[in-house]
XYZ file of N, CA and C in Angstrom:
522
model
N 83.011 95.017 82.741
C 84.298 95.618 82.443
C 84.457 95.667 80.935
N 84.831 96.908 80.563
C 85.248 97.332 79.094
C 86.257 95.566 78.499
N 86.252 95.129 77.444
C 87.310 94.898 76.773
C 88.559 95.144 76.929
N 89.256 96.620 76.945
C 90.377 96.761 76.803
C 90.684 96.392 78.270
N 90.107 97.027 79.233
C 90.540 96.909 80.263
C 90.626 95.428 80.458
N 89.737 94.317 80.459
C 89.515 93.067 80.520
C 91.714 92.332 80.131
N 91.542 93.009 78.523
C 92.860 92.671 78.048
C 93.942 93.299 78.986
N 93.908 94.117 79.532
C 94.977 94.715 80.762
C 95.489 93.922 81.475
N 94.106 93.545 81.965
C 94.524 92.602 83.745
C 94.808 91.300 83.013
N 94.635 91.051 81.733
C 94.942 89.538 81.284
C 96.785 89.806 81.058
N 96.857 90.609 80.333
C 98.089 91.029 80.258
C 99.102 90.610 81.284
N 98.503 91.580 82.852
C 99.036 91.439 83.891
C 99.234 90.517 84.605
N 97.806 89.348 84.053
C 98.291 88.077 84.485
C 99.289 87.108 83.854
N 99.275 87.326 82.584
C 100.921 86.603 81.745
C 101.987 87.148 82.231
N 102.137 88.456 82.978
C 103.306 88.472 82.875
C 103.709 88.242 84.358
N 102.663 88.416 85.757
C 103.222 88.198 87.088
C 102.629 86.967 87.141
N 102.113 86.290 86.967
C 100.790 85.162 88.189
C 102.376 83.738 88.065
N 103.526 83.709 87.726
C 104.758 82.674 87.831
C 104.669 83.629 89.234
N 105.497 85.100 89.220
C 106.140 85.260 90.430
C 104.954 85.451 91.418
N 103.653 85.676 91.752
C 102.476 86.061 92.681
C 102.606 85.068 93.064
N 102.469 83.551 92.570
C 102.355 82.349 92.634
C 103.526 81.870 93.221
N 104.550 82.436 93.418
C 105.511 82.208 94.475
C 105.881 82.688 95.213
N 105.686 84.189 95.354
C 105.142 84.840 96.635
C 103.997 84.226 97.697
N 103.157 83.733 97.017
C 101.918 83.146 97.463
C 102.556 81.589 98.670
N 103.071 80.690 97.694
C 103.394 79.863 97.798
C 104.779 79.362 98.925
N 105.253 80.501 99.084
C 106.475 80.760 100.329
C 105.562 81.289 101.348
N 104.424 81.883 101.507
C 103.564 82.178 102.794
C 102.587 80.793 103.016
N 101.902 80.415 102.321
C 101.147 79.272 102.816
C 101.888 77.932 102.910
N 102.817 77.749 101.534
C 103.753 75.981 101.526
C 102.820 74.880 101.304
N 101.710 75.489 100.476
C 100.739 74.465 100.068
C 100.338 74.751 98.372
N 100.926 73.536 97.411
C 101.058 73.785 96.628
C 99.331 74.761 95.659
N 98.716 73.407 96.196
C 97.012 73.718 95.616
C 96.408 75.269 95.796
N 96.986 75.334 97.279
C 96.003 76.463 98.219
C 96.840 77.658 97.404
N 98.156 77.777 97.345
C 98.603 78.864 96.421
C 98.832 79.459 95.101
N 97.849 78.384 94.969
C 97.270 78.301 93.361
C 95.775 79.241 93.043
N 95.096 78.771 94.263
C 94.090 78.776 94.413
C 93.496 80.415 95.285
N 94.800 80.971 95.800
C 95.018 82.480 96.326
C 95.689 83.229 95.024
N 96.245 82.701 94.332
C 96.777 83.333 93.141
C 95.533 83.588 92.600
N 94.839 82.959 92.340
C 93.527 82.715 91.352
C 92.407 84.102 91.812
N 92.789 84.052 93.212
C 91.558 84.772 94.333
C 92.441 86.342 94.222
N 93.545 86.279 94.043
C 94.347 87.478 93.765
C 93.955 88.131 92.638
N 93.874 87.825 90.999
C 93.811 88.178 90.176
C 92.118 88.521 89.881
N 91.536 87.863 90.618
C 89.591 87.844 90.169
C 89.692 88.984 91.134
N 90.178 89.190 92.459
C 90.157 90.605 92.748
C 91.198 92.040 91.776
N 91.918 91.829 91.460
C 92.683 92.706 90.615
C 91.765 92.791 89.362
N 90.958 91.780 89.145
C 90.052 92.237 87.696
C 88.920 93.093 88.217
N 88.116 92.615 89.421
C 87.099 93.027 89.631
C 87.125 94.952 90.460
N 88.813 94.872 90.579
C 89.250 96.452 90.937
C 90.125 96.864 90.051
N 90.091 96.780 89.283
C 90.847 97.540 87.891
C 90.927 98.976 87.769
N 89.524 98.884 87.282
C 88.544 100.286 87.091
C 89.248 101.327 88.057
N 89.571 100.421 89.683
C 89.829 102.053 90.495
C 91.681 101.977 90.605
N 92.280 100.882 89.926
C 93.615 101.674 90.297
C 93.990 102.741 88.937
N 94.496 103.310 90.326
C 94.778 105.206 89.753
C 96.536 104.388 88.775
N 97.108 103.840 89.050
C 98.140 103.816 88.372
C 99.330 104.747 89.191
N 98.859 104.733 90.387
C 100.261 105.069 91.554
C 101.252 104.791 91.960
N 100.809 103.655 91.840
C 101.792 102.206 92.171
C 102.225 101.824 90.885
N 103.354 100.876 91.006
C 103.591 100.092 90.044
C 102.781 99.084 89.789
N 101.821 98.923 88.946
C 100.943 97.298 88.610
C 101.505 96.027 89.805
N 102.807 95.568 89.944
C 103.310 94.835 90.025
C 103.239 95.187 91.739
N 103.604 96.136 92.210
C 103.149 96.578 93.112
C 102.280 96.137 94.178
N 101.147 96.493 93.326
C 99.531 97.015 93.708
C 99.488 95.490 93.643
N 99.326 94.451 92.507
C 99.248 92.754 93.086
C 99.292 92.064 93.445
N 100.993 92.543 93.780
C 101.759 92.039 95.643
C 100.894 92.213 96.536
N 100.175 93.429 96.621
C 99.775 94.069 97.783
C 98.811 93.057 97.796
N 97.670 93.083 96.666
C 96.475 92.107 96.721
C 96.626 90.696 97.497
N 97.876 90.149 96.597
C 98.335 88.853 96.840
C 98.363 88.933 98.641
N 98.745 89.880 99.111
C 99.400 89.854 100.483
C 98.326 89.817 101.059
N 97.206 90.091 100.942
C 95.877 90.978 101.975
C 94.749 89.279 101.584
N 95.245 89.159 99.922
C 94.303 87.642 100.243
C 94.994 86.770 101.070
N 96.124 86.319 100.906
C 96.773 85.711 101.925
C 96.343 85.821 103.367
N 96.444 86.899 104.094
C 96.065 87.021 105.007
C 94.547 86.795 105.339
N 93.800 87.133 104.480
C 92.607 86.871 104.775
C 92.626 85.179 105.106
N 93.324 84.200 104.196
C 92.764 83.145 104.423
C 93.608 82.781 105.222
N 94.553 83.327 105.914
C 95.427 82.570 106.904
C 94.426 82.429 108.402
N 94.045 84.277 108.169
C 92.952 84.762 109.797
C 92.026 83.659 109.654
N 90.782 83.420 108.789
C 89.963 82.291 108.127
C 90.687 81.023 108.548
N 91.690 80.507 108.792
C 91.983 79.459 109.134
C 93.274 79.600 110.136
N 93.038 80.319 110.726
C 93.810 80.315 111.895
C 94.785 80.135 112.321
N 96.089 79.754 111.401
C 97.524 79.769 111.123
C 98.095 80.361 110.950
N 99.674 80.421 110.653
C 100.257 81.045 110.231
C 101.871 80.045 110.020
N 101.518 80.005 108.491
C 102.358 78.690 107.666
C 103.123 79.283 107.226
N 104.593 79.116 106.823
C 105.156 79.744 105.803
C 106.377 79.088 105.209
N 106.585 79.033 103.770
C 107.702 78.328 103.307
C 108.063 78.936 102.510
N 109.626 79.166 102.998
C 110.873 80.378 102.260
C 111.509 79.567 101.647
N 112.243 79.439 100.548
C 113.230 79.599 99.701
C 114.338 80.184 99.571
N 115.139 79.670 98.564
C 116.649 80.470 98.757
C 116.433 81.699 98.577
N 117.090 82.234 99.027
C 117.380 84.466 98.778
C 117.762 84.534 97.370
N 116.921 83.834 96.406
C 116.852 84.293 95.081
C 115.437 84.149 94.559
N 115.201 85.161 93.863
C 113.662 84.432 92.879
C 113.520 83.457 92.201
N 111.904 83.036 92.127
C 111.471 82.232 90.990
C 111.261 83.107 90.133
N 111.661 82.831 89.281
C 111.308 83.493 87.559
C 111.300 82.038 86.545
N 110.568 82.155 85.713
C 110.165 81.220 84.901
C 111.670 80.600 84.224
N 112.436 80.735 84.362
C 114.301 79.983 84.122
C 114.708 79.645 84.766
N 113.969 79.351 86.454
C 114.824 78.877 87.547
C 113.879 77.602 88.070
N 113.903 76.628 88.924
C 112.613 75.836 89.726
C 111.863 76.533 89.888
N 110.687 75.737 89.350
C 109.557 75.807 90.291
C 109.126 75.469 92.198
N 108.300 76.058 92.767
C 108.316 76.050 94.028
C 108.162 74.072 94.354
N 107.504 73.773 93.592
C 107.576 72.281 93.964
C 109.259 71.678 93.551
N 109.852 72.153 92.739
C 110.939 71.465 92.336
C 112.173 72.092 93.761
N 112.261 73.546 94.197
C 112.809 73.624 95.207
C 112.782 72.694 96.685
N 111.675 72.695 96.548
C 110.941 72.079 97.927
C 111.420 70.744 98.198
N 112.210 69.724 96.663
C 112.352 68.643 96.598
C 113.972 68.742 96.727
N 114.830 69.883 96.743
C 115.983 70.072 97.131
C 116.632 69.213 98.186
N 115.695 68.936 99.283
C 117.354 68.454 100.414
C 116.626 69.215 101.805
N 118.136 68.853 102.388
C 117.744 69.102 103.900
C 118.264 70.424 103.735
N 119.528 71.356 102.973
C 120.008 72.614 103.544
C 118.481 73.581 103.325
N 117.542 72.961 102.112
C 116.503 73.773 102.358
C 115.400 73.677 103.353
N 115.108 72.544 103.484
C 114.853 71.910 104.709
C 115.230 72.662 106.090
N 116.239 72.731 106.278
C 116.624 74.079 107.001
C 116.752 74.865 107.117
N 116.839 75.646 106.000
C 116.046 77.241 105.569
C 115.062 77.437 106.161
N 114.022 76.726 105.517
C 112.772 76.679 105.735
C 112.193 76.669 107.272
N 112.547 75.784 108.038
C 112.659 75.481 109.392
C 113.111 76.948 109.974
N 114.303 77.501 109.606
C 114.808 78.272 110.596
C 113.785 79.369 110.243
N 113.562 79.844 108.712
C 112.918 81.264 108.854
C 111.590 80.589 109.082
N 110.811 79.581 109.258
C 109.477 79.622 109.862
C 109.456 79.893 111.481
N 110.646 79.717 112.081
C 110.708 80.441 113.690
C 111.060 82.255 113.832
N 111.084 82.511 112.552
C 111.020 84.095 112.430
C 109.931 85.011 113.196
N 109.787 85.840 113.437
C 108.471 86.831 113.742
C 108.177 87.141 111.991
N 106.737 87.122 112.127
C 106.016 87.493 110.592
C 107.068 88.647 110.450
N 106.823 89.749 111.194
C 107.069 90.919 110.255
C 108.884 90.940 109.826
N 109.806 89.896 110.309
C 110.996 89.277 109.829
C 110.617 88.648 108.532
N 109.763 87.741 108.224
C 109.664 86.806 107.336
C 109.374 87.701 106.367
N 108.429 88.355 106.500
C 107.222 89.516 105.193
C 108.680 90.310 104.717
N 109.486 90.896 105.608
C 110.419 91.738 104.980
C 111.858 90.797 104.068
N 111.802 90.091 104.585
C 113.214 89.114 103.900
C 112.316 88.189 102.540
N 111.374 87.953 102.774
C 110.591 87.272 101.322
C 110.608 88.882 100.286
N 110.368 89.382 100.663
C 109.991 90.755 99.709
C 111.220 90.998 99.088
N 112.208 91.556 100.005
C 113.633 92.145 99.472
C 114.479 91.272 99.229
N 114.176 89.921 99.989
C 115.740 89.115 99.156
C 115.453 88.136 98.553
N 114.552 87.423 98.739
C 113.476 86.779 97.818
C 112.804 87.431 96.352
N 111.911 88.211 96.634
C 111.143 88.505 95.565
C 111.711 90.010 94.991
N 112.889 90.752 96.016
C 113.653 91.641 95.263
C 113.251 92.681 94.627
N 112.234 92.999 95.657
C 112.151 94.531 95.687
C 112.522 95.279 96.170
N 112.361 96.426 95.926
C 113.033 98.090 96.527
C 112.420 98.082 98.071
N 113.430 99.104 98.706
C 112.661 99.412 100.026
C 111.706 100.033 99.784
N 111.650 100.772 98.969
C 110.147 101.948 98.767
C 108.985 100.720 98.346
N 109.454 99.662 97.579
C 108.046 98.916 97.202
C 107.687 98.284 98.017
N 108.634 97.179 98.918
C 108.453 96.462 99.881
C 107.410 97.237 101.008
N 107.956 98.803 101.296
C 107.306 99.719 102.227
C 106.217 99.729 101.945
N 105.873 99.700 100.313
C 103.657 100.403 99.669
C 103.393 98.736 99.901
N 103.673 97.898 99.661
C 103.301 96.611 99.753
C 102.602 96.045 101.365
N 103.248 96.323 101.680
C 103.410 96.125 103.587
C 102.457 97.568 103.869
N 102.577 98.712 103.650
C 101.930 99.735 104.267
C 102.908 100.208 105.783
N 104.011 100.129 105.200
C 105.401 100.657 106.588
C 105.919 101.439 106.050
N 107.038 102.386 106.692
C 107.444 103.418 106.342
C 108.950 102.404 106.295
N 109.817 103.241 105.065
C 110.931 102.535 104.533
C 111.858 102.491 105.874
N 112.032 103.276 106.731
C 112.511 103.126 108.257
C 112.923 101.502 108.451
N 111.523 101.368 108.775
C 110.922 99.985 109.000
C 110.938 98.986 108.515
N 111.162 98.652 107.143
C 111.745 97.944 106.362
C 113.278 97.874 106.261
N 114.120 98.688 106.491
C 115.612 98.581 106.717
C 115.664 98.197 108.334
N 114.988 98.512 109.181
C 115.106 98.113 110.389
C 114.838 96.599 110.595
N 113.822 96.231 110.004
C 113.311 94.456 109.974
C 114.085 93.712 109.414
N 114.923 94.466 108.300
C 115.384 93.552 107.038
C 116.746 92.909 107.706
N 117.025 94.045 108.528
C 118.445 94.002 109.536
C 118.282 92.946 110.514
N 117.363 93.561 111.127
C 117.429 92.582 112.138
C 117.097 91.306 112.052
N 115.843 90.805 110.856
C 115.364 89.408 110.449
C 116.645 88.460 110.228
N 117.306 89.266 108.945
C 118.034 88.701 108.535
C 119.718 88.338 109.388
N 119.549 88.616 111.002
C 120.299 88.519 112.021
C 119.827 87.209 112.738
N 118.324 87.925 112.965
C 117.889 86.394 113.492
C 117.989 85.355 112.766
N 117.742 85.564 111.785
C 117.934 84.074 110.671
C 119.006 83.349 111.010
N 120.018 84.095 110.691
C 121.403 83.863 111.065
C 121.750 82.935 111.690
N 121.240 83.356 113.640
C 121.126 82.633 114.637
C 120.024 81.721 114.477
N 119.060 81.210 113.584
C 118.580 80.045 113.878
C 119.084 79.369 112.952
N 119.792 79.864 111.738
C 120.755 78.471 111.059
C 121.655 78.018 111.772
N 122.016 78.959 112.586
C 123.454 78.316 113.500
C 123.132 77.408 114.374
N 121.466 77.683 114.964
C 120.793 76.429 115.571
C 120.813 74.969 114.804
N 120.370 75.366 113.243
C 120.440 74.261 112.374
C 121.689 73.243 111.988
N 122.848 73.941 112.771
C 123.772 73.314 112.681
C 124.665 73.806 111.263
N 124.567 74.848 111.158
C 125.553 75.541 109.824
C 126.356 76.396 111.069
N 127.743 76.715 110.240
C 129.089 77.333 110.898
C 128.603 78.738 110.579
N 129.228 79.604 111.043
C 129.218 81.257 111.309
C 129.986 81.508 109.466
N 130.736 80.240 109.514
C 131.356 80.949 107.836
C 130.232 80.451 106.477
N 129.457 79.889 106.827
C 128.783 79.207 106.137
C 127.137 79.751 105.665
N 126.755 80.728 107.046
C 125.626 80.897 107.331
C 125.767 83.143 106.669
């Protein structure tokens, strides 16, 4: 790989691998391993540089990576783990995923309720209210039509609802 390009994807890694790394890290809930898919994210984003056309937004197209290594090592190990956070981002001014995690039981119960989600509930509510993207990005990320993403986002975020109310939170609360 050219130099400049080399400096690109380095670029790209100062400025996403905080938030990839917590995207990452709300699907597996293992601090190391989502370190270690971040890592497997970006050595693929270097080693495919060359072919993104620049269609996507950068930020985009890494999600996407991030999402497809993920999955690879979830199929590879035969699970399916996941640890959500509050419906706000990490950005480098807020906790870190280990410092959330050390919050308490209401996250504790977050966590609990959206891990009884259906994936394609969880994938859409981490994206848009979590990591706070557009329906159109959430849609190239996922590979769904924006339909489908307002349809999941609705309904996930219904079910959620009803399993905090399992958790023992009030209807005014939840």
């Amino acid at each position: 790989m050219n130099p400049r390009l080399e400096k690109q994807v380095h670029q790209l890694y100062e400025q996403y691998h905080r938030e990839i790394f917590g995207y990452i890290f709300f699907m597996v809930g293992e601090r190391q391993q989502a370190l270690d898919l971040m890592q497997d994210t970006f050595v693929k984003a270097f080693l495919n540089f060359e072919n993104f056309r620049g269609d996507a937004n950068p930020k985009t197209w890494l999600y996407k990576i991030a999402r497809n290594v993920t999955i690879d090592y979830q199929r590879k190990k035969k699970t399916t783990s996941y640890v959500i956070d509050y419906f706000t981002p990490i950005t480098s001014d807020q906790p870190t995923p280990e410092e959330v995690a050390e919050l308490g039981d209401n996250t504790e119960s977050l966590y609990r309720a959206l891990s009884r989600l259906k994936k394609a509930y969880r994938d859409v509510i981490v994206l848009r209210k979590i990591e706070e993207f557009s329906t159109k990005e959430a849609a190239a990320i996922l590979g769904w039509k924006e339909s489908r993403i307002k349809t999941n986002l609705h309904r996930g975020l219904e079910a959620l609802r009803k399993e905090m109310l399992k958790e023992g939170y009030t209807s005014e609360t939840v």
